[in-house]
Amino acid sequence: MDDAAAFHHPLYDLLIDDLGVTVGLGRVDDLLTWGLTNALWIFPMATSCCGIEFMAAAASRVDIDRMGSIPRGTPRQADVMVIAGTITTKMAPRVKLLWDQMPEPKWAIAMGSCAISGDFYRNLYSVVPGVDTFMPVDVYVPGCPPNPEWLMAGMLRLKELVYARRRGAAARAVDPALMAITNPSIPRVNDPARPPEQDALQIAATQSATADQMLPRLVVAPLAEAPNVAPLVGSDLEALLKELGVTELPKEGPPLVPANRHLELARRLKALGYRQYVSVIAAHFLAGTGRKGKDPAEPEHFEVTTLVRTVGSGTKLATWTVRLAVTSEGAEHLPSLAGVYAGADWQEREQYDLVGVKFAGHPDLRRLMMAENYPNHPLRKDFAVDSPSAPWR
Ligand code: SF4
């Protein structure tokens, strides 16, 4: 009792000492919420065209900074992840990792129909059918692309949501009829039907490749420096092909060169001044099909076409194709040109990844575009677009 009588609050003292001072009362929680909702720092997960609209939101017309929403380059200082663009199965675990690195409390906005549902890529082998299949999303900003004003509206919607949740309101229920329209084959994060093991499944599906998924790393011996050569004459390639035993020069396509002359031809061409490796393109032919369309005599095979060129004015192109047999034991390998042309390294990896051609002697034949342990080669003719690819579809 004595203690209570002796109690002095600085605020009471102020009121007694300075008559006329006005004091407003409020809850500390309201003050914190006000601060929080007016400083929603953004971690931009901008990957494609929607990312451009996201950038425009920071320009003078919308000026998203005026609500304290500063984009941050690190997840550790951000409150809201804005996923603006298409997310592939290879990127998904990286996006999830960045999300996990953001401190609580945190929110996510899916900006644009690609982030929401995969949009017109949703049935494509490489695209995630909506980011909420692997992380929670608080606000969806529809459109293809949504304009910067719509992103601003999404941020304001998020503000309302944060206020409501901090006051104890339950998150707004999702309209089940709406969800049913766009439901992907794997349940979304907020779907009660989602099995608990789904998260682990999805991350495990895109972990680093195991050693047995890669071909042996055989390094092709580097070539000695190609000498300076005299200007080329038109018949260089033709003469060279004849020297290598290739006499058929079809008019409707590149000449067919045996696989065991592929490396030698590339080396000789480089020495003649064809110093730029332009491209390698592989095609898969099922049994009964060939260059000229249906042909019952044709067995299953690959055709791999290489294009190199001279550099400088009056540039010349040289192109040839190697045919690789496919037997019950697998497909024939093609010698890698990575030791001749540095540019062949990643281009051969791309063809291996998408078509399944193996390049013998490649120094590092790993997948390039698909997730490291993706099981298929999606540009093969026998790949069905609706092939199940756990856990994404
Ligand atoms: S929703 Fe449209 S604009 Fe946005 S990333 Fe997808 S295709 Fe591009």
Tab-separated table of C-alpha atoms and ligand atoms in Angstrom:
chain	number	residue	atom	x	y	z
A	1	MET	CA	0.000	0.000	0.000
A	2	ASP	CA	2.847	2.306	0.965
A	3	ASP	CA	4.589	1.437	-2.287
A	4	ALA	CA	1.462	2.364	-4.282
A	5	ALA	CA	1.186	5.735	-2.556
A	6	ALA	CA	4.788	6.440	-3.329
A	7	PHE	CA	4.363	5.619	-7.011
A	8	HIS	CA	5.342	8.371	-9.423
A	9	HIS	CA	4.920	8.036	-13.142
A	10	PRO	CA	6.935	10.471	-15.277
A	11	LEU	CA	3.795	11.079	-17.367
A	12	TYR	CA	1.773	12.150	-14.315
A	13	ASP	CA	4.614	14.428	-13.266
A	14	LEU	CA	4.660	15.967	-16.727
A	15	LEU	CA	0.904	16.606	-16.676
A	16	ILE	CA	1.081	18.224	-13.248
A	17	ASP	CA	4.138	20.334	-14.051
A	18	ASP	CA	3.037	21.465	-17.567
A	19	LEU	CA	-0.659	22.214	-17.601
A	20	GLY	CA	-2.118	22.215	-21.104
A	21	VAL	CA	0.010	19.366	-22.456
A	22	THR	CA	-2.090	16.944	-24.504
A	23	VAL	CA	-1.400	13.238	-24.243
A	24	GLY	CA	-2.664	10.638	-26.672
A	25	LEU	CA	-2.961	7.006	-25.644
A	26	GLY	CA	-2.556	3.998	-27.876
A	27	ARG	CA	-1.435	0.423	-27.869
A	28	VAL	CA	2.233	-0.368	-28.383
A	29	ASP	CA	1.130	-3.141	-30.720
A	30	ASP	CA	-0.641	-0.638	-32.979
A	31	LEU	CA	2.484	1.468	-33.092
A	32	LEU	CA	4.595	-1.549	-34.045
A	33	THR	CA	2.096	-2.621	-36.703
A	34	TRP	CA	2.048	0.895	-38.131
A	35	GLY	CA	5.843	0.836	-38.333
A	36	LEU	CA	5.889	-2.643	-39.789
A	37	THR	CA	3.353	-2.018	-42.510
A	38	ASN	CA	5.003	1.205	-43.591
A	39	ALA	CA	8.415	-0.339	-43.984
A	40	LEU	CA	7.781	-3.567	-45.893
A	41	TRP	CA	11.192	-4.124	-47.440
A	42	ILE	CA	11.092	-6.199	-50.582
A	43	PHE	CA	13.339	-9.034	-51.679
A	44	PRO	CA	12.875	-9.080	-55.485
A	45	MET	CA	12.732	-12.547	-57.017
A	46	ALA	CA	12.393	-11.134	-60.525
A	47	THR	CA	13.143	-13.642	-63.249
A	48	SER	CA	11.489	-12.615	-66.503
A	49	CYS	CA	9.090	-10.109	-68.114
A	50	CYS	CA	7.160	-9.457	-64.876
A	51	GLY	CA	10.492	-8.387	-63.422
A	52	ILE	CA	10.491	-5.405	-65.798
A	53	GLU	CA	7.098	-4.303	-64.439
A	54	PHE	CA	8.455	-4.791	-60.953
A	55	MET	CA	11.357	-2.458	-61.791
A	56	ALA	CA	8.928	0.087	-63.237
A	57	ALA	CA	7.115	0.120	-59.891
A	58	ALA	CA	10.184	1.768	-58.408
A	59	ALA	CA	10.184	4.544	-61.040
A	60	SER	CA	8.641	7.982	-60.516
A	61	ARG	CA	5.085	7.176	-61.681
A	62	VAL	CA	4.267	4.562	-59.034
A	63	ASP	CA	7.242	5.212	-56.755
A	64	ILE	CA	6.728	2.247	-54.476
A	65	ASP	CA	9.356	3.721	-52.143
A	66	ARG	CA	6.776	6.178	-50.829
A	67	MET	CA	5.217	3.430	-48.729
A	68	GLY	CA	8.626	2.530	-47.338
A	69	SER	CA	9.000	-0.510	-49.595
A	70	ILE	CA	12.676	-0.477	-50.393
A	71	PRO	CA	13.970	-3.397	-52.510
A	72	ARG	CA	16.834	-5.126	-50.717
A	73	GLY	CA	19.549	-7.240	-52.289
A	74	THR	CA	19.681	-9.710	-49.426
A	75	PRO	CA	16.928	-11.921	-48.011
A	76	ARG	CA	18.211	-11.306	-44.483
A	77	GLN	CA	16.946	-7.711	-44.445
A	78	ALA	CA	13.687	-8.215	-46.312
A	79	ASP	CA	10.083	-8.652	-45.155
A	80	VAL	CA	8.341	-9.470	-48.447
A	81	MET	CA	9.505	-11.673	-51.284
A	82	VAL	CA	7.976	-10.576	-54.587
A	83	ILE	CA	8.174	-13.447	-57.055
A	84	ALA	CA	7.882	-11.692	-60.411
A	85	GLY	CA	8.296	-14.128	-63.286
A	86	THR	CA	8.491	-17.758	-64.334
A	87	ILE	CA	10.108	-20.158	-61.876
A	88	THR	CA	11.655	-23.344	-63.239
A	89	THR	CA	12.075	-26.635	-61.435
A	90	LYS	CA	15.805	-25.955	-61.307
A	91	MET	CA	15.281	-22.570	-59.659
A	92	ALA	CA	12.595	-23.673	-57.198
A	93	PRO	CA	14.927	-25.022	-54.489
A	94	ARG	CA	17.056	-21.843	-54.785
A	95	VAL	CA	13.949	-19.684	-54.368
A	96	LYS	CA	12.907	-21.783	-51.372
A	97	LEU	CA	16.381	-21.446	-49.848
A	98	LEU	CA	16.232	-17.639	-50.175
A	99	TRP	CA	12.740	-17.655	-48.657
A	100	ASP	CA	13.998	-19.729	-45.727
A	101	GLN	CA	16.802	-17.194	-45.207
A	102	MET	CA	14.319	-14.331	-44.716
A	103	PRO	CA	13.654	-13.631	-41.020
A	104	GLU	CA	10.143	-13.876	-39.550
A	105	PRO	CA	7.688	-12.231	-39.837
A	106	LYS	CA	7.739	-12.474	-43.633
A	107	TRP	CA	5.293	-12.501	-46.517
A	108	ALA	CA	5.270	-13.459	-50.174
A	109	ILE	CA	3.571	-11.907	-53.184
A	110	ALA	CA	3.175	-13.941	-56.388
A	111	MET	CA	3.231	-11.335	-59.146
A	112	GLY	CA	1.904	-12.419	-62.541
A	113	SER	CA	0.279	-15.571	-63.811
A	114	CYS	CA	3.587	-17.427	-64.218
A	115	ALA	CA	4.364	-17.117	-60.512
A	116	ILE	CA	0.735	-17.872	-59.641
A	117	SER	CA	0.133	-20.940	-61.795
A	118	GLY	CA	2.925	-21.367	-64.356
A	119	ASP	CA	0.633	-19.644	-66.882
A	120	PHE	CA	0.987	-21.020	-70.422
A	121	TYR	CA	4.168	-22.870	-69.349
A	122	ARG	CA	2.363	-24.728	-66.596
A	123	ASN	CA	2.435	-28.059	-68.440
A	124	LEU	CA	5.984	-27.582	-69.658
A	125	TYR	CA	8.603	-30.031	-68.389
A	126	SER	CA	10.771	-27.306	-66.873
A	127	VAL	CA	8.324	-24.913	-65.185
A	128	VAL	CA	6.812	-25.028	-61.701
A	129	PRO	CA	2.991	-24.842	-61.871
A	130	GLY	CA	2.759	-22.018	-59.329
A	131	VAL	CA	5.211	-21.036	-56.578
A	132	ASP	CA	2.692	-21.931	-53.895
A	133	THR	CA	3.384	-25.564	-54.687
A	134	PHE	CA	6.599	-25.219	-52.688
A	135	MET	CA	6.307	-22.056	-50.512
A	136	PRO	CA	3.451	-20.083	-48.923
A	137	VAL	CA	2.017	-17.077	-50.776
A	138	ASP	CA	0.042	-14.295	-49.064
A	139	VAL	CA	-1.078	-12.118	-51.965
A	140	TYR	CA	-1.631	-12.979	-55.632
A	141	VAL	CA	-1.306	-10.161	-58.171
A	142	PRO	CA	-2.890	-11.462	-61.395
A	143	GLY	CA	-2.015	-10.431	-64.950
A	144	CYS	CA	0.427	-11.161	-67.718
A	145	PRO	CA	2.136	-8.981	-66.781
A	146	PRO	CA	0.388	-7.052	-64.014
A	147	ASN	CA	1.342	-3.388	-64.344
A	148	PRO	CA	3.208	-1.515	-61.582
A	149	GLU	CA	-0.053	-0.065	-60.238
A	150	TRP	CA	-1.305	-3.598	-59.669
A	151	LEU	CA	1.819	-4.422	-57.703
A	152	MET	CA	1.167	-1.317	-55.598
A	153	ALA	CA	-2.411	-2.561	-55.063
A	154	GLY	CA	-0.965	-5.929	-54.010
A	155	MET	CA	1.305	-4.223	-51.489
A	156	LEU	CA	-1.678	-2.308	-50.065
A	157	ARG	CA	-3.630	-5.561	-49.873
A	158	LEU	CA	-0.714	-7.099	-48.000
A	159	LYS	CA	-0.749	-4.155	-45.607
A	160	GLU	CA	-4.426	-4.820	-44.812
A	161	LEU	CA	-3.664	-8.487	-44.356
A	162	VAL	CA	-0.834	-7.781	-41.894
A	163	TYR	CA	-3.095	-5.416	-39.898
A	164	ALA	CA	-5.870	-7.995	-39.833
A	165	ARG	CA	-3.598	-10.835	-38.793
A	166	ARG	CA	-1.911	-8.825	-36.058
A	167	ARG	CA	-5.370	-8.031	-34.686
A	168	GLY	CA	-6.056	-11.735	-34.547
A	169	ALA	CA	-8.193	-12.119	-37.658
A	170	ALA	CA	-7.870	-15.476	-39.355
A	171	ALA	CA	-6.363	-15.461	-42.813
A	172	ARG	CA	-9.032	-15.002	-45.449
A	173	ALA	CA	-10.335	-18.363	-46.603
A	174	VAL	CA	-9.471	-19.255	-50.160
A	175	ASP	CA	-12.454	-19.826	-52.431
A	176	PRO	CA	-12.354	-23.613	-53.040
A	177	ALA	CA	-14.158	-23.251	-56.383
A	178	LEU	CA	-11.472	-20.848	-57.561
A	179	MET	CA	-8.696	-23.106	-56.351
A	180	ALA	CA	-10.230	-26.091	-58.138
A	181	ILE	CA	-9.939	-24.314	-61.470
A	182	THR	CA	-6.197	-23.874	-61.238
A	183	ASN	CA	-5.204	-26.708	-58.946
A	184	PRO	CA	-1.987	-28.361	-60.112
A	185	SER	CA	-1.472	-32.098	-59.800
A	186	ILE	CA	0.513	-31.577	-56.595
A	187	PRO	CA	-1.394	-29.859	-53.792
A	188	ARG	CA	-0.464	-26.260	-53.003
A	189	VAL	CA	1.160	-25.353	-49.686
A	190	ASN	CA	-2.115	-24.061	-48.192
A	191	ASP	CA	-4.152	-27.029	-49.417
A	192	PRO	CA	-5.285	-29.270	-46.520
A	193	ALA	CA	-4.933	-32.246	-48.854
A	194	ARG	CA	-1.179	-31.685	-49.216
A	195	PRO	CA	0.733	-34.599	-47.662
A	196	PRO	CA	3.279	-33.468	-45.020
A	197	GLU	CA	6.171	-35.193	-46.779
A	198	GLN	CA	5.655	-33.108	-49.932
A	199	ASP	CA	8.125	-30.334	-48.941
A	200	ALA	CA	10.975	-32.730	-48.355
A	201	LEU	CA	10.150	-34.549	-51.591
A	202	GLN	CA	10.355	-31.381	-53.640
A	203	ILE	CA	13.648	-30.219	-52.245
A	204	ALA	CA	15.176	-33.687	-52.465
A	205	ALA	CA	14.155	-33.843	-56.110
A	206	THR	CA	16.532	-31.070	-57.032
A	207	GLN	CA	19.536	-31.759	-54.852
A	208	SER	CA	23.008	-31.953	-56.387
A	209	ALA	CA	23.685	-34.789	-58.784
A	210	THR	CA	25.339	-37.903	-57.488
A	211	ALA	CA	28.619	-38.922	-59.059
A	212	ASP	CA	27.084	-41.840	-60.954
A	213	GLN	CA	24.754	-39.459	-62.823
A	214	MET	CA	27.731	-37.871	-64.569
A	215	LEU	CA	29.872	-39.342	-67.293
A	216	PRO	CA	33.530	-40.014	-66.476
A	217	ARG	CA	35.543	-36.827	-66.737
A	218	LEU	CA	38.028	-37.532	-69.517
A	219	VAL	CA	39.915	-34.424	-70.488
A	220	VAL	CA	40.727	-34.057	-74.173
A	221	ALA	CA	44.359	-33.004	-74.599
A	222	PRO	CA	44.463	-29.312	-75.557
A	223	LEU	CA	45.606	-28.524	-79.071
A	224	ALA	CA	48.769	-26.647	-79.806
A	225	GLU	CA	48.125	-23.034	-80.796
A	226	ALA	CA	46.560	-22.992	-84.256
A	227	PRO	CA	48.998	-21.392	-86.716
A	228	ASN	CA	48.141	-18.277	-88.693
A	229	VAL	CA	46.859	-19.464	-92.012
A	230	ALA	CA	46.510	-17.964	-95.438
A	231	PRO	CA	43.037	-16.676	-96.477
A	232	LEU	CA	40.640	-19.501	-97.233
A	233	VAL	CA	39.448	-20.560	-100.611
A	234	GLY	CA	35.894	-21.767	-101.279
A	235	SER	CA	36.805	-25.403	-101.644
A	236	ASP	CA	38.547	-25.756	-98.264
A	237	LEU	CA	35.794	-27.712	-96.568
A	238	GLU	CA	35.063	-29.790	-99.653
A	239	ALA	CA	38.735	-30.705	-100.096
A	240	LEU	CA	39.072	-31.537	-96.451
A	241	LEU	CA	35.976	-33.743	-96.472
A	242	LYS	CA	37.296	-35.639	-99.489
A	243	GLU	CA	40.585	-36.137	-97.679
A	244	LEU	CA	38.632	-37.616	-94.763
A	245	GLY	CA	36.773	-39.965	-97.085
A	246	VAL	CA	33.479	-38.052	-97.314
A	247	THR	CA	32.467	-37.890	-100.945
A	248	GLU	CA	28.699	-37.387	-100.677
A	249	LEU	CA	27.826	-33.707	-100.377
A	250	PRO	CA	24.028	-33.535	-100.260
A	251	LYS	CA	22.412	-30.303	-101.457
A	252	GLU	CA	19.574	-30.369	-98.951
A	253	GLY	CA	21.656	-30.571	-95.771
A	254	PRO	CA	25.107	-30.732	-94.225
A	255	PRO	CA	27.411	-33.610	-95.280
A	256	LEU	CA	27.399	-36.732	-93.113
A	257	VAL	CA	30.771	-37.297	-91.472
A	258	PRO	CA	31.676	-40.532	-89.616
A	259	ALA	CA	31.857	-40.100	-85.827
A	260	ASN	CA	35.515	-41.146	-85.770
A	261	ARG	CA	36.494	-38.248	-88.097
A	262	HIS	CA	34.511	-35.592	-86.178
A	263	LEU	CA	37.357	-34.500	-83.892
A	264	GLU	CA	39.953	-34.515	-86.649
A	265	LEU	CA	37.724	-32.456	-88.948
A	266	ALA	CA	37.196	-29.840	-86.231
A	267	ARG	CA	40.918	-29.630	-85.506
A	268	ARG	CA	41.804	-29.263	-89.187
A	269	LEU	CA	39.128	-26.597	-89.705
A	270	LYS	CA	40.357	-24.634	-86.732
A	271	ALA	CA	43.890	-24.746	-88.106
A	272	LEU	CA	42.481	-23.395	-91.382
A	273	GLY	CA	41.022	-20.356	-89.600
A	274	TYR	CA	37.524	-21.533	-88.568
A	275	ARG	CA	38.128	-20.279	-85.081
A	276	GLN	CA	34.599	-19.663	-83.830
A	277	TYR	CA	32.413	-22.509	-82.623
A	278	VAL	CA	28.907	-21.288	-83.456
A	279	SER	CA	26.604	-24.125	-82.418
A	280	VAL	CA	25.916	-27.807	-82.019
A	281	ILE	CA	22.367	-29.031	-82.515
A	282	ALA	CA	21.264	-32.608	-81.893
A	283	ALA	CA	18.079	-34.207	-83.210
A	284	HIS	CA	16.574	-37.516	-82.176
A	285	PHE	CA	14.931	-39.727	-84.806
A	286	LEU	CA	12.690	-42.601	-83.790
A	287	ALA	CA	12.795	-45.850	-85.770
A	288	GLY	CA	11.014	-45.342	-89.096
A	289	THR	CA	11.913	-41.650	-89.407
A	290	GLY	CA	14.875	-39.868	-90.938
A	291	ARG	CA	15.980	-36.616	-92.488
A	292	LYS	CA	13.437	-36.912	-95.263
A	293	GLY	CA	10.506	-37.771	-93.036
A	294	LYS	CA	8.956	-41.241	-92.708
A	295	ASP	CA	11.266	-44.025	-93.832
A	296	PRO	CA	10.584	-47.603	-92.603
A	297	ALA	CA	14.199	-48.584	-93.280
A	298	GLU	CA	15.579	-46.074	-90.795
A	299	PRO	CA	16.527	-47.357	-87.302
A	300	GLU	CA	16.443	-45.078	-84.264
A	301	HIS	CA	19.387	-42.644	-84.309
A	302	PHE	CA	20.676	-39.182	-83.443
A	303	GLU	CA	22.031	-36.586	-85.824
A	304	VAL	CA	24.387	-33.995	-84.410
A	305	THR	CA	25.168	-30.940	-86.537
A	306	THR	CA	28.130	-28.682	-85.811
A	307	LEU	CA	28.628	-25.180	-87.194
A	308	VAL	CA	31.917	-23.267	-87.099
A	309	ARG	CA	33.002	-20.071	-88.849
A	310	THR	CA	35.948	-17.878	-89.648
A	311	VAL	CA	36.090	-14.567	-87.875
A	312	GLY	CA	36.367	-11.184	-89.591
A	313	SER	CA	35.154	-9.743	-92.867
A	314	GLY	CA	34.157	-12.208	-95.595
A	315	THR	CA	33.366	-14.817	-92.934
A	316	LYS	CA	32.925	-18.432	-94.058
A	317	LEU	CA	30.804	-21.126	-92.483
A	318	ALA	CA	31.511	-24.842	-92.251
A	319	THR	CA	28.892	-27.296	-91.110
A	320	TRP	CA	28.644	-31.067	-90.922
A	321	THR	CA	26.498	-33.737	-89.336
A	322	VAL	CA	27.415	-36.903	-87.502
A	323	ARG	CA	24.940	-39.733	-87.301
A	324	LEU	CA	24.966	-41.782	-84.084
A	325	ALA	CA	23.400	-45.212	-83.931
A	326	VAL	CA	21.100	-46.172	-81.052
A	327	THR	CA	21.214	-49.854	-80.147
A	328	SER	CA	19.775	-51.893	-77.313
A	329	GLU	CA	22.984	-51.099	-75.401
A	330	GLY	CA	22.435	-47.369	-75.746
A	331	ALA	CA	23.511	-44.630	-78.124
A	332	GLU	CA	26.916	-44.227	-79.718
A	333	HIS	CA	28.992	-41.440	-78.103
A	334	LEU	CA	30.336	-38.477	-80.039
A	335	PRO	CA	33.887	-37.225	-79.348
A	336	SER	CA	33.722	-33.902	-77.525
A	337	LEU	CA	35.109	-30.772	-79.182
A	338	ALA	CA	35.583	-29.023	-75.815
A	339	GLY	CA	39.346	-29.464	-76.108
A	340	VAL	CA	39.366	-27.774	-79.539
A	341	TYR	CA	36.825	-25.004	-79.009
A	342	ALA	CA	36.216	-23.645	-75.497
A	343	GLY	CA	32.665	-22.691	-76.558
A	344	ALA	CA	31.806	-26.346	-77.166
A	345	ASP	CA	31.893	-27.036	-73.441
A	346	TRP	CA	28.507	-25.624	-72.420
A	347	GLN	CA	26.852	-26.149	-75.818
A	348	GLU	CA	27.572	-29.881	-75.651
A	349	ARG	CA	26.241	-29.921	-72.096
A	350	GLU	CA	23.010	-28.348	-73.334
A	351	GLN	CA	22.552	-31.029	-76.005
A	352	TYR	CA	23.310	-33.759	-73.492
A	353	ASP	CA	20.817	-32.252	-71.070
A	354	LEU	CA	17.939	-31.761	-73.496
A	355	VAL	CA	18.445	-34.473	-76.143
A	356	GLY	CA	20.582	-37.048	-74.347
A	357	VAL	CA	23.614	-37.193	-76.677
A	358	LYS	CA	26.751	-38.174	-74.766
A	359	PHE	CA	30.034	-36.504	-75.682
A	360	ALA	CA	33.007	-38.749	-74.977
A	361	GLY	CA	35.925	-36.953	-73.383
A	362	HIS	CA	33.901	-33.930	-72.303
A	363	PRO	CA	35.614	-32.498	-69.198
A	364	ASP	CA	32.414	-31.908	-67.211
A	365	LEU	CA	29.311	-33.419	-68.776
A	366	ARG	CA	26.600	-32.302	-66.354
A	367	ARG	CA	23.095	-31.061	-66.945
A	368	LEU	CA	22.972	-27.396	-67.801
A	369	MET	CA	19.355	-26.249	-67.822
A	370	MET	CA	17.333	-28.891	-66.034
A	371	ALA	CA	17.659	-29.774	-62.350
A	372	GLU	CA	20.769	-31.864	-61.691
A	373	ASN	CA	18.946	-35.132	-61.135
A	374	TYR	CA	16.070	-34.617	-63.582
A	375	PRO	CA	15.434	-38.075	-65.034
A	376	ASN	CA	14.501	-37.280	-68.667
A	377	HIS	CA	15.870	-35.668	-71.813
A	378	PRO	CA	12.862	-33.546	-72.779
A	379	LEU	CA	13.702	-32.858	-76.441
A	380	ARG	CA	13.877	-36.540	-77.383
A	381	LYS	CA	11.078	-37.589	-79.682
A	382	ASP	CA	9.919	-40.272	-77.242
A	383	PHE	CA	9.461	-37.771	-74.387
A	384	ALA	CA	5.773	-37.276	-73.618
A	385	VAL	CA	4.944	-33.772	-72.409
A	386	ASP	CA	2.748	-35.164	-69.667
A	387	SER	CA	5.512	-37.465	-68.370
A	388	PRO	CA	5.254	-37.557	-64.595
A	389	SER	CA	8.193	-35.759	-63.069
A	390	ALA	CA	7.930	-36.129	-59.324
A	391	PRO	CA	7.352	-34.106	-57.349
A	392	TRP	CA	6.424	-31.292	-59.695
A	393	ARG	CA	3.743	-32.894	-61.825
B	1	SF4	S1	3.091	-13.659	-66.348
B	1	SF4	FE1	3.393	-12.980	-68.465
B	1	SF4	S2	4.656	-11.160	-68.267
B	1	SF4	FE2	4.822	-12.261	-66.330
B	1	SF4	S3	6.625	-13.573	-66.530
B	1	SF4	FE3	4.856	-14.758	-67.168
B	1	SF4	S4	4.763	-14.482	-69.399
B	1	SF4	FE4	6.067	-12.864	-68.571
